[in-house]
Amino acid sequence: MAKRDKIKAILAKEETNYSTTVMGWVRTFRSNRFISLNDGSTINNLQLVIDYENMDEALLKRVNTGAAIKAEGEIIESQGKGQSVEMVVKTLTVLGDADPEKYPLQPKKHSLEFLRENAHLRFRTNTFSAIFRIRHQIAFAIHQFFHDRGFVYVHTPIITGSDAEGAGEMFQVTAMPMDNLPKTEDGNINYKEDFFGKATNLTVSGQLEAELGALALSEVYTFGPTFRAENSNTSRHLAEFWMIEPEVAFNDLHDNMDLAEDMLKYVIKHCTEHCGDDLAFLEQRLINEEKSKPQNERSPMALLEKLNFCIENDFERVSYTDAINILRNSKPNKKKKFQFLIEDWGADLQSEHERYLVEKHFKKPVILFDYPKDIKSFYMRLNDDEKTVGAMDVLFPGIGEIIGGSQREERLDVLEKRMEDMDIPKEEMDWFLDTRRFGTCPHSGYGLGFERLVLFITGMSNIRDVIPFPRYPGSAEF
Ligand code: ATP
Ligand code: MN
């Protein structure tokens, strides 16, 4: 294909009086004269000016919304308002037609639900192209953050032979024929005949393997897909989502909190510096969307203000015990407005409690730490009080939990005792326990739900709108 200039570059350099070629998709074509062309490099369109009297009429009839075209011409200073430069077209080629009778994305407002059903085409809308450019920038910034600090990116397995990760319900992986499963003598499924000679699942977390890496490479992180067969039909859960899991040798819980806070601020700042046009568009989208909501349900801050607020303010660090006291004495608890009332120490916090702390009480991101051991995982480090573990959750406005992490239990005897108490099969976890047998050391890590961070930064409200092809109960389209 002939060389082309990207629209982003043409608009950025603001030079005029040169010839070039552009390729992209028609957004609109009005008055038989002005084509708005988008090539995905930026949310902004390039205006193409057509001298329709000297163009083939049949060709112009094919310039419909959604069609792919190539245009060669001269970039000049724009005669109209709204853009600084435009292209006077010399030759125009239609690369791919889009029949206006059939193309679903005609230029009008489409609901997010409609676009979700047409997820194969929604990349072509302003909203979704902005979201997915930002999603890319967030991923890139995460790698940059860890790379700059000397972390090693470790690829942990997607098919796992361990079912003790304990983070959620798992999807089974098998190559056995479903309609004719091999059985053992006592009638159970004979996994010895399966592909791996044992039962396997899709991973729910790469943490345990990341720990193995950290205890040699000292600072590692994973960034990969994770799968949970939990039937939670919420706007914050997916069955397939991406998780970032740093794991650091010699870090205690407070170092872990510092790392999480620094990382989130770094990534958000990167986006405010590199995604200005897209964020400005999404900010306006949110304002328009919220116009139909009652005042008290609207976001207290506009999108960019909220992001800057996060970058500029320290996150509030609060122990679970202090948080329970705040919640117990809170208005919604006393007036029985919470669905789950907080009575005793030890209660698990629901999303409504997390959001109360963040959005109503502290009005900023919050890191809760030192949770009761009974509501947390076996690998979290037991505190000296023997009632709590060194766990931490980072809670964000509008989202709730965005990160869950902990200092890990590095003491073999304490870990084994916890595994026994919680019925975790020690025999299957021998490889994991080896790290505690040989050269164990204090270490910490956390899991960041990638899509929850994308939700926060884009100001979208449904997690199904920030991953290209969402998987959730009852839906695995495309
Ligand atoms: P939640 O209580 O919100 O279900 P969790 O306690 O199950 O979260 P962890 O097991 O600690 O979460 O996973 C680490 C991070 O992964 C969470 O903080 C969250 O950001 C993200 N996460 C967890 N489950 C999902 C999911 N089903 N879809 C998208 N992100 C998720
Ligand atoms: Mn969960």
XYZ file of C-alpha atoms and ligand atoms in Angstrom:
510
model
C 0.000 0.000 0.000
C 1.107 3.537 -0.636
C 2.579 5.475 2.227
C 0.135 7.578 4.180
C 0.268 10.144 6.917
C -1.665 9.534 10.110
C -4.307 12.113 10.873
C -2.893 12.631 14.353
C 0.444 13.723 12.880
C -1.151 15.982 10.267
C -3.241 17.774 12.875
C -0.381 18.019 15.348
C 2.157 19.621 13.058
C -0.233 22.276 11.722
C 1.920 22.706 8.624
C 0.232 23.645 5.370
C 0.788 23.560 1.633
C 2.121 20.067 1.150
C 0.721 16.984 -0.558
C 0.004 13.752 1.219
C -2.157 10.644 1.323
C -4.554 9.660 4.103
C -6.589 6.512 4.653
C -9.387 5.907 7.094
C -13.108 5.503 7.590
C -15.761 8.038 6.715
C -17.566 9.433 9.724
C -19.842 11.806 7.811
C -20.161 13.255 4.333
C -22.182 16.447 4.129
C -23.264 18.796 1.349
C -21.517 16.503 -1.139
C -18.439 18.483 -0.162
C -17.039 17.761 3.313
C -15.872 14.336 4.442
C -14.980 13.831 8.100
C -12.298 11.154 8.056
C -11.080 9.201 11.056
C -8.174 6.734 10.999
C -8.133 5.779 14.668
C -4.871 7.573 15.424
C -6.781 10.305 17.265
C -10.317 11.153 18.260
C -10.155 14.131 15.891
C -11.232 13.845 12.275
C -9.535 15.354 9.261
C -11.831 17.363 7.045
C -11.516 16.454 3.368
C -12.840 18.998 0.906
C -14.243 17.591 -2.321
C -14.634 19.497 -5.563
C -17.769 17.522 -6.390
C -18.323 19.132 -9.772
C -15.116 17.568 -11.007
C -15.555 14.163 -9.372
C -17.266 11.049 -10.606
C -20.805 11.098 -9.225
C -20.947 7.318 -8.904
C -17.787 7.391 -6.802
C -19.149 10.062 -4.461
C -22.309 7.979 -3.927
C -20.064 5.354 -2.352
C -18.669 7.779 0.241
C -20.962 6.632 3.043
C -20.514 6.531 6.788
C -18.283 3.586 7.629
C -16.691 3.220 4.191
C -12.898 2.918 4.016
C -11.306 5.433 1.681
C -7.963 6.675 0.491
C -7.501 10.344 -0.381
C -4.570 12.163 -1.913
C -4.457 15.917 -1.869
C -3.079 19.142 -0.506
C -3.117 20.101 3.147
C -4.151 23.739 3.461
C -5.133 26.133 6.177
C -8.757 25.467 6.963
C -11.273 27.877 5.534
C -13.926 26.828 8.037
C -14.218 26.796 11.792
C -13.408 23.869 14.070
C -10.099 22.722 12.577
C -6.819 24.378 11.715
C -5.999 22.395 8.579
C -7.961 20.453 5.984
C -7.239 18.507 2.811
C -8.303 19.534 -0.652
C -8.751 16.178 -2.333
C -7.199 15.498 -5.729
C -7.878 11.772 -6.014
C -10.258 9.667 -4.009
C -10.464 5.885 -3.849
C -13.087 3.835 -2.036
C -11.254 0.876 -0.505
C -14.285 -0.709 1.110
C -17.963 0.183 0.828
C -20.398 0.355 3.758
C -23.967 -0.001 2.531
C -25.967 2.715 4.346
C -29.031 0.455 4.318
C -27.169 -2.178 6.302
C -24.296 -0.568 8.251
C -25.467 -0.483 11.900
C -23.475 2.573 13.029
C -25.195 5.414 11.267
C -24.169 8.873 12.545
C -26.534 9.285 15.468
C -26.334 8.581 19.170
C -26.235 4.893 20.042
C -26.804 3.505 23.522
C -23.952 1.686 25.249
C -26.180 -1.417 25.343
C -26.662 -1.330 21.577
C -22.920 -0.907 21.088
C -22.183 -3.792 23.439
C -24.323 -6.016 21.204
C -22.315 -4.702 18.265
C -18.959 -4.934 19.979
C -17.378 -6.031 16.696
C -18.034 -2.536 15.313
C -17.906 -0.345 18.389
C -14.173 0.365 17.977
C -15.375 2.731 15.256
C -17.229 5.069 17.592
C -15.638 8.061 19.287
C -16.349 6.697 22.743
C -14.859 3.258 22.217
C -11.890 4.320 20.149
C -11.048 6.745 22.990
C -11.471 4.014 25.614
C -9.275 1.545 23.778
C -6.539 4.073 23.048
C -6.509 4.913 26.759
C -6.547 1.218 27.671
C -3.410 0.822 25.578
C -1.744 3.816 27.251
C -2.532 2.401 30.691
C -0.994 -0.976 29.807
C 2.050 0.748 28.364
C 2.471 2.963 31.445
C 2.256 -0.032 33.756
C 5.070 -1.795 31.918
C 7.070 1.443 31.873
C 6.584 1.961 35.613
C 7.860 -1.480 36.554
C 10.562 -1.599 33.902
C 12.018 1.732 35.087
C 12.240 0.336 38.598
C 14.074 -2.824 37.570
C 11.172 -5.263 37.855
C 11.223 -8.404 35.726
C 8.028 -9.207 33.798
C 7.257 -12.865 34.541
C 4.771 -14.886 32.496
C 2.815 -17.163 34.789
C 0.785 -20.073 33.409
C -2.753 -19.600 32.175
C -3.556 -23.285 32.517
C -2.905 -24.209 36.111
C -2.622 -27.531 37.847
C -3.184 -26.035 41.280
C -6.652 -25.323 42.561
C -5.479 -23.711 45.767
C -5.170 -20.172 44.497
C -8.402 -19.666 46.345
C -9.276 -16.369 44.722
C -12.471 -17.556 43.066
C -14.417 -20.230 41.221
C -12.426 -21.793 38.400
C -13.110 -22.824 34.810
C -12.040 -26.382 34.139
C -9.778 -27.142 31.179
C -10.032 -30.557 29.597
C -9.401 -32.366 26.340
C -11.610 -35.318 27.333
C -14.779 -36.004 25.339
C -17.651 -34.532 27.343
C -20.117 -37.131 26.100
C -17.885 -40.054 26.984
C -15.766 -39.265 30.030
C -13.298 -41.952 31.103
C -14.201 -43.308 34.526
C -12.198 -44.996 37.268
C -13.306 -48.310 38.762
C -15.282 -46.533 41.460
C -17.146 -44.431 38.903
C -15.343 -41.078 39.262
C -13.935 -39.167 36.325
C -10.480 -40.481 35.527
C -8.358 -37.392 35.088
C -5.274 -39.559 34.581
C -6.579 -40.021 31.045
C -6.890 -36.284 30.466
C -4.367 -34.279 28.449
C -2.160 -33.360 31.411
C -2.800 -36.551 33.351
C -4.590 -34.536 36.030
C -7.433 -32.051 36.439
C -6.526 -28.540 35.281
C -8.149 -25.107 35.359
C -7.781 -21.611 33.978
C -5.818 -19.480 36.413
C -7.557 -17.075 38.805
C -4.286 -15.389 39.808
C -0.585 -15.638 39.037
C 0.450 -14.719 42.538
C 1.808 -18.012 43.814
C 4.044 -18.418 40.780
C 5.044 -14.740 40.980
C 6.219 -15.396 44.552
C 8.571 -18.080 43.212
C 10.022 -15.494 40.836
C 10.331 -12.793 43.481
C 12.325 -15.053 45.771
C 15.113 -15.109 43.201
C 14.689 -12.094 40.914
C 13.619 -9.975 43.873
C 11.228 -7.672 41.991
C 8.801 -9.174 39.489
C 5.363 -8.514 38.082
C 2.855 -10.389 36.006
C 0.398 -8.877 33.540
C -1.919 -11.450 32.096
C -5.451 -12.746 31.728
C -7.217 -14.328 34.681
C -10.511 -16.165 34.761
C -13.212 -16.476 37.361
C -16.345 -18.556 36.966
C -18.103 -16.560 39.649
C -21.695 -15.777 38.868
C -21.391 -12.114 39.756
C -23.426 -10.166 37.277
C -22.152 -6.762 38.387
C -20.786 -3.745 36.587
C -17.366 -4.457 38.173
C -16.869 -8.183 37.483
C -15.859 -10.037 34.345
C -15.323 -13.758 33.858
C -12.128 -12.978 31.921
C -10.100 -9.990 33.052
C -6.485 -8.859 33.122
C -4.503 -8.595 36.288
C -1.184 -6.996 37.185
C 0.553 -8.694 40.102
C 3.835 -7.259 41.381
C 5.653 -9.318 43.974
C 8.648 -7.917 45.829
C 11.190 -9.598 48.080
C 12.144 -7.677 51.261
C 9.045 -5.423 51.078
C 6.769 -5.211 54.088
C 3.125 -4.168 54.033
C 3.923 -0.451 54.155
C 6.389 -0.722 51.272
C 3.631 -2.569 49.440
C 1.196 0.299 50.014
C 3.801 2.798 48.816
C 4.369 0.786 45.647
C 0.642 0.538 44.928
C 0.058 4.242 45.496
C 3.093 5.273 43.422
C 2.061 2.965 40.580
C -1.530 4.213 40.449
C -0.434 7.849 40.501
C 2.196 7.236 37.833
C -0.271 5.555 35.497
C -3.009 8.149 35.996
C -0.498 10.934 35.436
C 0.740 9.267 32.272
C -2.834 9.287 30.966
C -3.465 12.935 31.801
C -0.251 13.751 29.919
C -0.768 11.497 26.897
C -4.516 11.099 26.456
C -5.691 14.708 26.712
C -8.037 14.693 23.698
C -9.578 11.354 24.560
C -10.045 12.255 28.226
C -11.601 15.603 27.331
C -14.048 13.765 25.077
C -14.906 11.200 27.763
C -15.267 13.929 30.371
C -17.907 15.621 28.209
C -19.586 12.272 27.533
C -19.896 11.711 31.261
C -21.293 15.186 31.883
C -23.938 14.593 29.205
C -24.773 11.148 30.564
C -25.150 12.468 34.094
C -27.512 15.257 33.071
C -30.364 12.779 33.272
C -29.414 11.763 36.820
C -30.530 13.482 40.031
C -27.905 15.885 41.417
C -26.873 13.641 44.316
C -26.064 10.733 41.968
C -23.742 12.759 39.744
C -19.979 12.584 40.138
C -18.795 15.247 42.563
C -15.881 16.090 40.258
C -15.458 16.200 36.495
C -13.241 13.450 35.091
C -9.961 15.337 34.774
C -10.428 17.057 38.103
C -10.945 13.643 39.699
C -7.800 12.231 38.074
C -5.726 15.225 39.146
C -7.124 14.985 42.642
C -5.879 11.395 42.799
C -2.419 12.333 41.599
C -2.043 15.244 44.003
C -3.409 13.832 47.266
C -2.095 11.119 49.551
C -4.338 8.102 49.806
C -5.888 7.711 53.240
C -4.446 4.714 55.101
C -6.854 3.231 57.623
C -6.780 -0.015 59.571
C -9.717 -2.382 59.221
C -10.462 -1.888 62.920
C -10.697 1.903 62.550
C -12.815 1.476 59.423
C -15.265 -0.777 61.259
C -15.662 1.852 63.969
C -16.331 4.542 61.370
C -18.862 2.337 59.607
C -20.579 1.207 62.784
C -21.227 4.823 63.759
C -22.096 5.985 60.253
C -25.490 7.397 59.312
C -26.432 4.676 56.816
C -25.603 2.031 59.415
C -27.620 3.696 62.179
C -30.523 4.376 59.849
C -30.306 0.811 58.551
C -29.665 2.023 55.014
C -26.844 -0.469 54.363
C -28.018 -3.761 52.943
C -25.496 -5.468 55.232
C -25.393 -3.730 58.617
C -22.054 -3.515 60.397
C -22.338 -4.813 63.927
C -19.266 -6.736 65.025
C -15.575 -6.609 64.388
C -14.784 -9.370 61.893
C -17.505 -8.575 59.380
C -16.478 -8.734 55.732
C -16.818 -5.381 54.016
C -19.236 -5.179 51.114
C -18.961 -2.832 48.203
C -21.502 -0.450 49.828
C -19.207 -0.072 52.869
C -16.101 0.457 50.781
C -17.850 3.110 48.747
C -19.166 4.853 51.843
C -15.630 5.131 53.244
C -14.185 6.434 49.989
C -16.984 8.599 48.613
C -18.713 9.906 51.738
C -16.335 9.708 54.654
C -12.790 10.316 53.406
C -13.683 11.620 49.940
C -10.410 10.279 48.518
C -8.784 6.926 47.694
C -8.391 4.769 50.785
C -6.025 1.919 51.649
C -7.503 -0.411 54.255
C -5.055 -2.718 56.002
C -4.749 -5.354 58.756
C -7.911 -7.336 58.089
C -9.245 -10.148 60.321
C -7.474 -13.356 59.353
C -10.729 -15.291 58.985
C -11.906 -13.284 55.981
C -8.591 -13.348 54.127
C -6.406 -15.882 52.294
C -4.093 -18.433 53.874
C -0.894 -16.892 52.481
C -1.294 -13.507 54.185
C 1.121 -12.780 57.009
C -0.242 -13.268 60.510
C 0.195 -10.166 62.672
C 1.468 -10.317 66.251
C -2.107 -9.912 67.594
C -2.815 -13.330 65.971
C -6.236 -11.973 64.974
C -5.344 -9.957 61.897
C -3.213 -10.430 58.800
C -1.085 -7.941 56.888
C -3.607 -7.503 54.080
C -4.362 -4.323 52.190
C -7.117 -3.275 49.788
C -6.970 -0.068 47.772
C -10.442 1.438 47.370
C -11.273 3.985 44.679
C -14.259 6.315 44.287
C -16.939 4.922 42.017
C -15.174 1.563 41.869
C -14.597 0.167 45.348
C -11.756 -2.348 45.471
C -9.211 -1.786 42.731
C -6.260 -3.578 44.356
C -6.036 -6.439 46.826
C -2.698 -7.392 48.322
C -0.711 -8.402 51.369
C 2.565 -9.108 53.015
C 2.998 -12.847 52.512
C 3.501 -15.361 55.315
C 7.173 -16.241 55.002
C 7.419 -18.420 58.163
C 7.047 -22.103 57.239
C 5.524 -23.231 60.544
C 2.960 -20.422 60.660
C 2.040 -20.957 57.020
C 1.593 -24.704 57.479
C -0.602 -24.145 60.503
C -2.773 -21.691 58.547
C -3.087 -24.141 55.660
C -4.214 -26.881 58.010
C -6.753 -24.591 59.673
C -8.139 -23.549 56.308
C -8.131 -27.037 54.715
C -5.630 -26.154 52.001
C -4.047 -29.397 50.676
C -0.389 -29.092 51.651
C 0.743 -32.048 49.524
C -0.278 -30.297 46.307
C 1.470 -27.098 47.376
C 4.863 -28.564 48.105
C 6.509 -26.485 45.379
C 5.133 -23.336 47.015
C 6.280 -24.384 50.473
C 9.795 -24.961 49.140
C 10.244 -21.172 48.976
C 9.685 -21.116 52.745
C 12.003 -24.076 53.280
C 14.930 -22.635 51.340
C 15.953 -18.999 51.656
C 12.621 -17.604 52.737
C 12.367 -13.873 53.366
C 9.764 -11.181 54.001
C 7.953 -10.288 50.784
C 4.804 -8.578 49.618
C 2.664 -8.116 46.558
C -0.727 -7.223 45.230
C -3.160 -7.721 42.385
C -4.488 -4.789 40.397
C -7.607 -5.436 38.336
C -6.654 -3.855 35.019
C -10.218 -3.191 33.831
C -11.139 -1.534 37.121
C -8.331 0.953 36.587
C -9.476 1.505 32.996
C -13.003 2.110 34.338
C -11.716 4.708 36.760
C -9.570 6.573 34.251
C -12.158 6.609 31.454
C -15.052 7.493 33.775
C -17.122 4.663 32.323
C -19.507 2.888 34.653
C -19.727 -0.657 33.290
C -16.667 -2.907 33.155
C -18.109 -4.555 30.007
C -17.390 -1.311 28.176
C -13.661 -1.132 28.875
C -12.559 -4.521 27.483
C -13.069 -5.091 23.750
C -14.926 -8.398 24.012
C -16.320 -8.907 27.515
C -16.992 -12.362 28.917
C -19.626 -12.594 31.614
C -22.283 -15.088 32.703
C -24.319 -16.077 29.655
C -22.145 -14.218 27.163
C -19.011 -15.105 25.201
C -19.777 -13.419 21.882
C -17.205 -12.700 19.178
P -14.073 -8.358 44.635
O -14.285 -8.422 46.103
O -14.327 -7.017 44.033
O -14.740 -9.473 43.896
P -11.669 -9.869 45.009
O -11.462 -9.697 46.465
O -12.261 -11.124 44.512
O -12.505 -8.600 44.423
P -8.872 -10.267 44.384
O -9.016 -11.741 44.355
O -8.116 -9.638 45.493
O -10.300 -9.568 44.252
O -8.259 -9.798 42.955
C -7.411 -8.673 42.828
C -8.058 -7.590 41.996
O -8.594 -8.103 40.785
C -9.248 -6.918 42.653
O -8.819 -5.912 43.514
C -10.010 -6.361 41.479
O -9.452 -5.130 41.059
C -9.760 -7.379 40.399
N -10.866 -8.319 40.212
C -11.232 -9.348 41.012
N -12.256 -10.041 40.503
C -12.552 -9.447 39.322
C -13.505 -9.716 38.286
N -14.340 -10.761 38.363
N -13.522 -8.896 37.200
C -12.650 -7.859 37.107
N -11.722 -7.560 38.033
C -11.669 -8.342 39.135
Mn -14.263 -11.472 43.884
